[in-house]
PDB file of C-alpha atoms in Angstrom:
ATOM      1  CA  THR A   1      -6.317   3.765 -15.977  1.00 63.00           C
ATOM      2  CA  GLN A   2      -4.240   3.442 -13.897  1.00 77.00           C
ATOM      3  CA  LEU A   3      -1.456   6.177 -12.761  1.00 90.00           C
ATOM      4  CA  LEU A   4       1.117   2.304 -12.412  1.00 95.00           C
ATOM      5  CA  GLU A   5      -0.025  -0.146 -14.793  1.00 96.00           C
ATOM      6  CA  GLN A   6       1.220  -3.777 -13.542  1.00 97.00           C
ATOM      7  CA  SER A   7       1.346  -6.760 -15.920  1.00 96.00           C
ATOM      8  CA  PRO A   8       0.700  -9.613 -15.892  1.00 97.00           C
ATOM      9  CA  GLN A   9      -3.098  -8.831 -13.329  1.00 96.00           C
ATOM     10  CA  PHE A  10      -2.230 -13.089 -12.575  1.00 97.00           C
ATOM     11  CA  LEU A  11       0.713 -15.399 -12.795  1.00 96.00           C
ATOM     12  CA  SER A  12       0.339 -18.909 -11.594  1.00 97.00           C
ATOM     13  CA  ILE A  13       3.502 -21.174 -12.386  1.00 96.00           C
ATOM     14  CA  GLN A  14       5.589 -24.609 -11.349  1.00 97.00           C
ATOM     15  CA  GLU A  15       7.992 -24.524  -8.311  1.00 97.00           C
ATOM     16  CA  GLY A  16      10.657 -23.874  -8.964  1.00 97.00           C
ATOM     17  CA  GLU A  17      10.318 -21.407 -12.369  1.00 97.00           C
ATOM     18  CA  ASN A  18      11.320 -18.144 -12.915  1.00 97.00           C
ATOM     19  CA  LEU A  19       8.775 -14.978 -13.585  1.00 97.00           C
ATOM     20  CA  THR A  20       8.670 -11.183 -14.142  1.00 98.00           C
ATOM     21  CA  VAL A  21       6.606  -9.377 -12.944  1.00 98.00           C
ATOM     22  CA  TYR A  22       5.906  -4.888 -14.984  1.00 98.00           C
ATOM     23  CA  CYS A  23       5.595  -2.277 -12.910  1.00 97.00           C
ATOM     24  CA  ASN A  24       5.173   0.540 -15.963  1.00 96.00           C
ATOM     25  CA  SER A  25       3.815   4.723 -15.763  1.00 95.00           C
ATOM     26  CA  SER A  26       3.500   6.962 -18.720  1.00 92.00           C
ATOM     27  CA  SER A  27       5.135   9.738 -15.496  1.00 92.00           C
ATOM     28  CA  VAL A  28       8.636   9.950 -13.988  1.00 93.00           C
ATOM     29  CA  PHE A  29       8.475   8.779 -10.371  1.00 92.00           C
ATOM     30  CA  SER A  30      11.152   9.950  -8.299  1.00 90.00           C
ATOM     31  CA  SER A  31      12.397   6.367  -6.759  1.00 91.00           C
ATOM     32  CA  LEU A  32       9.873   4.027  -6.810  1.00 94.00           C
ATOM     33  CA  GLN A  33       8.247   0.751  -3.698  1.00 95.00           C
ATOM     34  CA  TRP A  34       7.738  -2.929  -3.982  1.00 97.00           C
ATOM     35  CA  TYR A  35       5.294  -4.273  -2.377  1.00 97.00           C
ATOM     36  CA  ARG A  36       3.849  -7.873  -1.905  1.00 97.00           C
ATOM     37  CA  GLN A  37       0.996  -8.583   0.271  1.00 97.00           C
ATOM     38  CA  GLU A  38      -0.567 -12.089   1.496  1.00 94.00           C
ATOM     39  CA  PRO A  39      -4.669 -12.567   2.070  1.00 89.00           C
ATOM     40  CA  GLY A  40      -5.766 -10.811   5.168  1.00 86.00           C
ATOM     41  CA  GLU A  41      -2.452  -9.124   5.852  1.00 93.00           C
ATOM     42  CA  GLY A  42      -1.179  -5.127   5.762  1.00 95.00           C
ATOM     43  CA  PRO A  43       1.168  -4.769   1.999  1.00 96.00           C
ATOM     44  CA  VAL A  44       5.331  -4.862   3.631  1.00 96.00           C
ATOM     45  CA  LEU A  45       7.913  -3.383   2.157  1.00 94.00           C
ATOM     46  CA  LEU A  46      10.468  -5.574  -0.388  1.00 96.00           C
ATOM     47  CA  VAL A  47      12.331  -2.776  -0.661  1.00 94.00           C
ATOM     48  CA  THR A  48      12.746   0.786  -3.418  1.00 93.00           C
ATOM     49  CA  VAL A  49      14.480   1.735  -5.879  1.00 93.00           C
ATOM     50  CA  VAL A  50      16.175   5.042  -6.031  1.00 91.00           C
ATOM     51  CA  THR A  51      17.914   5.354  -9.225  1.00 91.00           C
ATOM     52  CA  GLY A  52      17.388   5.676 -12.837  1.00 92.00           C
ATOM     53  CA  GLY A  53      19.052   2.303 -14.113  1.00 94.00           C
ATOM     54  CA  GLU A  54      19.037   0.798 -10.665  1.00 95.00           C
ATOM     55  CA  VAL A  55      20.307  -2.838  -9.708  1.00 96.00           C
ATOM     56  CA  LYS A  56      18.895  -3.603  -6.117  1.00 96.00           C
ATOM     57  CA  LYS A  57      18.942  -7.636  -6.233  1.00 96.00           C
ATOM     58  CA  LEU A  58      17.707  -9.631  -2.592  1.00 94.00           C
ATOM     59  CA  LYS A  59      17.831 -13.384  -2.121  1.00 95.00           C
ATOM     60  CA  ARG A  60      16.097 -14.238  -5.312  1.00 97.00           C
ATOM     61  CA  LEU A  61      14.349 -11.119  -6.263  1.00 97.00           C
ATOM     62  CA  THR A  62      16.251  -8.401  -8.739  1.00 97.00           C
ATOM     63  CA  PHE A  63      14.177  -5.303  -8.942  1.00 97.00           C
ATOM     64  CA  GLN A  64      15.328  -2.784 -11.604  1.00 97.00           C
ATOM     65  CA  PHE A  65      14.650   0.657 -12.095  1.00 96.00           C
ATOM     66  CA  GLY A  66      14.121   1.848 -15.675  1.00 95.00           C
ATOM     67  CA  ASP A  67      16.612   4.366 -16.715  1.00 94.00           C
ATOM     68  CA  ALA A  68      13.808   7.359 -16.770  1.00 94.00           C
ATOM     69  CA  ARG A  69      12.367   6.453 -14.617  1.00 94.00           C
ATOM     70  CA  LYS A  70       9.637   5.252 -15.682  1.00 95.00           C
ATOM     71  CA  ASP A  71       8.749   1.749 -14.697  1.00 95.00           C
ATOM     72  CA  SER A  72      10.668  -1.072 -13.026  1.00 97.00           C
ATOM     73  CA  SER A  73      10.331  -4.576 -12.844  1.00 97.00           C
ATOM     74  CA  LEU A  74      10.580  -7.682 -10.509  1.00 98.00           C
ATOM     75  CA  HIS A  75      12.601 -11.583 -11.836  1.00 98.00           C
ATOM     76  CA  ILE A  76      12.176 -13.585  -9.413  1.00 97.00           C
ATOM     77  CA  THR A  77      14.316 -16.846  -9.898  1.00 97.00           C
ATOM     78  CA  ALA A  78      12.999 -20.404  -8.914  1.00 98.00           C
ATOM     79  CA  ALA A  79      10.193 -19.629  -7.658  1.00 97.00           C
ATOM     80  CA  GLN A  80       8.976 -21.252  -4.465  1.00 97.00           C
ATOM     81  CA  PRO A  81       5.300 -21.626  -2.824  1.00 96.00           C
ATOM     82  CA  GLY A  82       6.323 -18.904  -0.318  1.00 95.00           C
ATOM     83  CA  ASP A  83       6.515 -16.500  -2.680  1.00 96.00           C
ATOM     84  CA  THR A  84       3.049 -16.560  -2.999  1.00 97.00           C
ATOM     85  CA  GLY A  85       1.142 -13.582  -3.262  1.00 97.00           C
ATOM     86  CA  LEU A  86       0.340 -10.307  -4.511  1.00 97.00           C
ATOM     87  CA  TYR A  87       2.888  -8.556  -6.000  1.00 98.00           C
ATOM     88  CA  LEU A  88       2.402  -4.466  -5.379  1.00 97.00           C
ATOM     89  CA  CYS A  89       4.432  -1.585  -7.466  1.00 97.00           C
ATOM     90  CA  ALA A  90       4.476   2.151  -5.449  1.00 95.00           C
ATOM     91  CA  GLY A  91       5.656   5.047  -6.598  1.00 92.00           C
ATOM     92  CA  PRO A  92       5.695   9.236  -4.848  1.00 88.00           C
ATOM     93  CA  TYR A  93       2.888  11.463  -7.557  1.00 84.00           C
ATOM     94  CA  GLN A  94       4.294  14.376  -8.253  1.00 80.00           C
ATOM     95  CA  ALA A  95       1.818  15.946  -9.541  1.00 78.00           C
ATOM     96  CA  ALA A  96      -0.714  14.739  -6.545  1.00 76.00           C
ATOM     97  CA  GLY A  97       1.799  16.595  -3.636  1.00 77.00           C
ATOM     98  CA  ASN A  98       3.793  12.939  -4.112  1.00 78.00           C
ATOM     99  CA  LYS A  99       0.505  10.673  -2.178  1.00 84.00           C
ATOM    100  CA  LEU A 100       1.939   7.405  -2.075  1.00 87.00           C
ATOM    101  CA  THR A 101       0.412   5.538  -5.412  1.00 90.00           C
ATOM    102  CA  PHE A 102       0.297   2.076  -6.059  1.00 94.00           C
ATOM    103  CA  GLY A 103      -0.770   0.082  -9.067  1.00 95.00           C
ATOM    104  CA  GLY A 104      -3.023  -2.645  -9.424  1.00 95.00           C
ATOM    105  CA  GLY A 105      -1.010  -5.153  -9.017  1.00 96.00           C
ATOM    106  CA  THR A 106       0.399  -8.921  -9.940  1.00 97.00           C
ATOM    107  CA  ARG A 107      -1.295 -12.278  -8.095  1.00 97.00           C
ATOM    108  CA  VAL A 108       1.176 -14.870  -7.822  1.00 97.00           C
ATOM    109  CA  LEU A 109       0.415 -18.425  -7.725  1.00 97.00           C
ATOM    110  CA  VAL A 110       4.216 -20.362  -7.212  1.00 97.00           C
ATOM    111  CA  LYS A 111       2.795 -24.411  -6.780  1.00 97.00           C
ATOM    112  CA  PRO A 112       5.183 -27.322  -5.729  1.00 95.00           C
TER     113      PRO A 112
ATOM    114  CA  LYS B   1      10.305  -3.408  17.815  1.00 58.00           C
ATOM    115  CA  ALA B   2       6.650  -2.714  17.845  1.00 70.00           C
ATOM    116  CA  GLY B   3       4.471  -2.512  14.000  1.00 92.00           C
ATOM    117  CA  VAL B   4       1.902  -0.549  12.984  1.00 96.00           C
ATOM    118  CA  THR B   5      -1.045  -2.126  15.237  1.00 97.00           C
ATOM    119  CA  GLN B   6      -4.923  -1.726  14.455  1.00 98.00           C
ATOM    120  CA  THR B   7      -8.063  -1.921  16.203  1.00 97.00           C
ATOM    121  CA  PRO B   8      -9.759  -4.055  15.478  1.00 97.00           C
ATOM    122  CA  ARG B   9      -9.503  -5.977  13.410  1.00 96.00           C
ATOM    123  CA  TYR B  10     -12.653  -7.110  11.967  1.00 97.00           C
ATOM    124  CA  LEU B  11     -16.155  -5.318  12.082  1.00 96.00           C
ATOM    125  CA  ILE B  12     -20.265  -5.178  10.893  1.00 98.00           C
ATOM    126  CA  LYS B  13     -21.517  -2.321  10.876  1.00 98.00           C
ATOM    127  CA  THR B  14     -25.282  -1.796   9.265  1.00 98.00           C
ATOM    128  CA  ARG B  15     -25.735   1.417   6.420  1.00 98.00           C
ATOM    129  CA  GLY B  16     -26.355   5.001   7.228  1.00 97.00           C
ATOM    130  CA  GLN B  17     -24.653   3.758  10.828  1.00 98.00           C
ATOM    131  CA  GLN B  18     -19.891   5.487  11.804  1.00 98.00           C
ATOM    132  CA  VAL B  19     -17.317   4.041  12.488  1.00 98.00           C
ATOM    133  CA  THR B  20     -13.853   5.248  14.182  1.00 98.00           C
ATOM    134  CA  LEU B  21     -11.209   3.182  13.537  1.00 98.00           C
ATOM    135  CA  SER B  22      -7.337   3.366  15.243  1.00 98.00           C
ATOM    136  CA  CYS B  23      -3.697   3.139  14.204  1.00 98.00           C
ATOM    137  CA  SER B  24      -0.892   3.096  16.720  1.00 97.00           C
ATOM    138  CA  PRO B  25       1.780   4.306  14.405  1.00 96.00           C
ATOM    139  CA  ILE B  26       6.280   2.521  15.087  1.00 94.00           C
ATOM    140  CA  SER B  27       7.585   4.205  17.645  1.00 92.00           C
ATOM    141  CA  GLY B  28       9.475   6.738  16.696  1.00 90.00           C
ATOM    142  CA  HIS B  29       7.538   7.226  13.053  1.00 90.00           C
ATOM    143  CA  ARG B  30       5.542  10.749  12.722  1.00 90.00           C
ATOM    144  CA  SER B  31       3.595  10.704   8.833  1.00 92.00           C
ATOM    145  CA  VAL B  32       0.881   7.940   9.445  1.00 94.00           C
ATOM    146  CA  SER B  33      -0.958   7.286   5.877  1.00 94.00           C
ATOM    147  CA  TRP B  34      -4.332   5.512   5.739  1.00 97.00           C
ATOM    148  CA  TYR B  35      -5.696   3.508   2.508  1.00 96.00           C
ATOM    149  CA  GLN B  36      -8.637   1.476   1.182  1.00 97.00           C
ATOM    150  CA  GLN B  37      -8.363  -1.652  -0.765  1.00 96.00           C
ATOM    151  CA  THR B  38     -10.923  -3.236  -2.773  1.00 94.00           C
ATOM    152  CA  PRO B  39     -10.352  -5.767  -4.702  1.00 89.00           C
ATOM    153  CA  GLY B  40     -12.076  -3.415  -7.748  1.00 86.00           C
ATOM    154  CA  GLN B  41      -9.590  -0.051  -6.987  1.00 88.00           C
ATOM    155  CA  GLY B  42      -7.394  -2.106  -5.024  1.00 91.00           C
ATOM    156  CA  LEU B  43      -5.404   0.519  -3.627  1.00 94.00           C
ATOM    157  CA  GLN B  44      -6.107   3.755  -3.184  1.00 94.00           C
ATOM    158  CA  PHE B  45      -5.066   6.874  -1.007  1.00 93.00           C
ATOM    159  CA  LEU B  46      -7.913   8.448   1.518  1.00 96.00           C
ATOM    160  CA  PHE B  47      -5.438  10.432   3.501  1.00 92.00           C
ATOM    161  CA  GLU B  48      -1.804  11.730   4.755  1.00 93.00           C
ATOM    162  CA  TYR B  49      -0.407  13.044   8.642  1.00 94.00           C
ATOM    163  CA  PHE B  50       3.329  14.309   9.446  1.00 92.00           C
ATOM    164  CA  SER B  51       3.283  15.915  13.337  1.00 91.00           C
ATOM    165  CA  GLU B  52      -1.038  16.418  14.006  1.00 93.00           C
ATOM    166  CA  THR B  53      -0.877  17.886  10.449  1.00 94.00           C
ATOM    167  CA  GLN B  54      -2.801  16.396   7.264  1.00 93.00           C
ATOM    168  CA  ARG B  55      -0.121  16.811   4.647  1.00 90.00           C
ATOM    169  CA  ASN B  56      -2.134  15.386   1.399  1.00 89.00           C
ATOM    170  CA  LYS B  57      -6.300  14.006   0.927  1.00 91.00           C
ATOM    171  CA  GLY B  58      -7.060  11.771  -2.086  1.00 92.00           C
ATOM    172  CA  ASN B  59     -10.399  11.368  -3.981  1.00 91.00           C
ATOM    173  CA  PHE B  60     -12.889  10.503  -1.174  1.00 96.00           C
ATOM    174  CA  PRO B  61     -15.999  12.501   0.241  1.00 96.00           C
ATOM    175  CA  GLY B  62     -16.267  14.155   2.926  1.00 96.00           C
ATOM    176  CA  ARG B  63     -17.827  11.324   5.272  1.00 97.00           C
ATOM    177  CA  PHE B  64     -14.429  10.390   4.714  1.00 98.00           C
ATOM    178  CA  SER B  65     -11.941  12.272   7.803  1.00 97.00           C
ATOM    179  CA  GLY B  66      -8.945  11.889  10.312  1.00 97.00           C
ATOM    180  CA  ARG B  67      -7.273  12.958  12.977  1.00 97.00           C
ATOM    181  CA  GLN B  68      -3.219  12.631  14.575  1.00 97.00           C
ATOM    182  CA  PHE B  69      -2.687  12.530  18.059  1.00 96.00           C
ATOM    183  CA  SER B  70       0.501  14.505  19.405  1.00 95.00           C
ATOM    184  CA  ASN B  71       1.834  10.642  20.417  1.00 93.00           C
ATOM    185  CA  SER B  72       1.640  10.471  16.491  1.00 94.00           C
ATOM    186  CA  ARG B  73      -1.072   7.555  16.956  1.00 97.00           C
ATOM    187  CA  SER B  74      -4.294   8.595  14.170  1.00 98.00           C
ATOM    188  CA  GLU B  75      -7.926   6.991  13.794  1.00 98.00           C
ATOM    189  CA  MET B  76     -10.314   7.804  10.484  1.00 98.00           C
ATOM    190  CA  ASN B  77     -13.313   7.966  10.846  1.00 98.00           C
ATOM    191  CA  VAL B  78     -15.950   7.115   8.183  1.00 98.00           C
ATOM    192  CA  SER B  79     -19.317   8.502   8.383  1.00 96.00           C
ATOM    193  CA  THR B  80     -23.098   7.670   7.130  1.00 97.00           C
ATOM    194  CA  LEU B  81     -21.810   4.601   5.988  1.00 98.00           C
ATOM    195  CA  GLU B  82     -22.769   2.963   2.786  1.00 98.00           C
ATOM    196  CA  LEU B  83     -22.394  -0.581   1.707  1.00 97.00           C
ATOM    197  CA  GLY B  84     -19.416   1.078  -1.007  1.00 96.00           C
ATOM    198  CA  ASP B  85     -17.965   1.798   1.916  1.00 97.00           C
ATOM    199  CA  SER B  86     -17.004  -2.356   2.959  1.00 97.00           C
ATOM    200  CA  ALA B  87     -12.986  -2.799   2.273  1.00 97.00           C
ATOM    201  CA  LEU B  88      -9.770  -3.590   4.139  1.00 97.00           C
ATOM    202  CA  TYR B  89      -8.414  -0.371   5.212  1.00 98.00           C
ATOM    203  CA  LEU B  90      -5.214  -0.140   6.289  1.00 97.00           C
ATOM    204  CA  CYS B  91      -2.543   2.370   8.100  1.00 97.00           C
ATOM    205  CA  ALA B  92       0.400   2.925   7.205  1.00 95.00           C
ATOM    206  CA  SER B  93       3.427   4.686   9.140  1.00 94.00           C
ATOM    207  CA  SER B  94       7.198   6.070   8.092  1.00 89.00           C
ATOM    208  CA  LEU B  95       9.477   7.863   9.809  1.00 84.00           C
ATOM    209  CA  LYS B  96       9.625  11.019   7.245  1.00 76.00           C
ATOM    210  CA  ALA B  97       7.268  12.916   5.678  1.00 70.00           C
ATOM    211  CA  ARG B  98       5.612  11.353   2.077  1.00 65.00           C
ATOM    212  CA  GLY B  99       7.462   7.752   3.011  1.00 66.00           C
ATOM    213  CA  THR B 100       9.627   8.517  -0.369  1.00 68.00           C
ATOM    214  CA  TYR B 101      11.454   5.422   1.150  1.00 74.00           C
ATOM    215  CA  GLY B 102       8.751   2.408   1.505  1.00 83.00           C
ATOM    216  CA  TYR B 103       5.749   2.554   4.548  1.00 90.00           C
ATOM    217  CA  THR B 104       5.203  -0.680   7.019  1.00 94.00           C
ATOM    218  CA  PHE B 105       1.333  -1.694   7.305  1.00 96.00           C
ATOM    219  CA  GLY B 106      -0.346  -2.491   9.447  1.00 97.00           C
ATOM    220  CA  SER B 107      -2.352  -5.715   9.223  1.00 96.00           C
ATOM    221  CA  GLY B 108      -5.719  -3.821   7.863  1.00 97.00           C
ATOM    222  CA  THR B 109      -8.827  -3.445   9.395  1.00 97.00           C
ATOM    223  CA  ARG B 110     -12.017  -5.340   6.808  1.00 97.00           C
ATOM    224  CA  LEU B 111     -15.133  -3.665   7.064  1.00 98.00           C
ATOM    225  CA  THR B 112     -17.948  -5.064   6.101  1.00 98.00           C
ATOM    226  CA  VAL B 113     -21.131  -2.083   5.762  1.00 98.00           C
ATOM    227  CA  VAL B 114     -24.645  -4.971   5.704  1.00 97.00           C
TER     228      VAL B 114
END
């Protein structure tokens, strides 16, 4: 069992549809980060959420940090083929010296 | 500014050999972390260095080691390679320790052990 559980593991949608990816834990995190990774490349940081209940928007992407700081979600509006990739959530795990721990990822495919 | 540079991009080694991977962080970043990424296990933390000191270590055998130089460049070494060491090895840098506000990753080194 992963410390950060992401769901769904895989999502395939048509261009223009909306999607939501979830990141859940039984542990409290001081912050959570979201990354997108394309094949053959390293993850690219999209956003960091720090405050419980915080909502951040990045163009068509909306990120939310749960009030209890145990979960987060990423919502994409009107998805485009360029949104295709592996979405990863990550957070510093305090019980392990704050090493950055990653969820298993959600693979998103947006078909034109 | 230049991103995180990892060399080489691809590597094929034979079981039992050893390998050294290199990472040059973003200028001014003193924290460098290494991760192993495999399809089955995802991204697993290897270690983090900050100002030449190892700050944290993941659950990997002693065959995996690393170091950081005074210019913040980092290397990781894997000795006595096993087939299961085949993976994408990612280096990430951040301005502060533990990357609380996010890391910048390199493109990785794809290691194949045959």
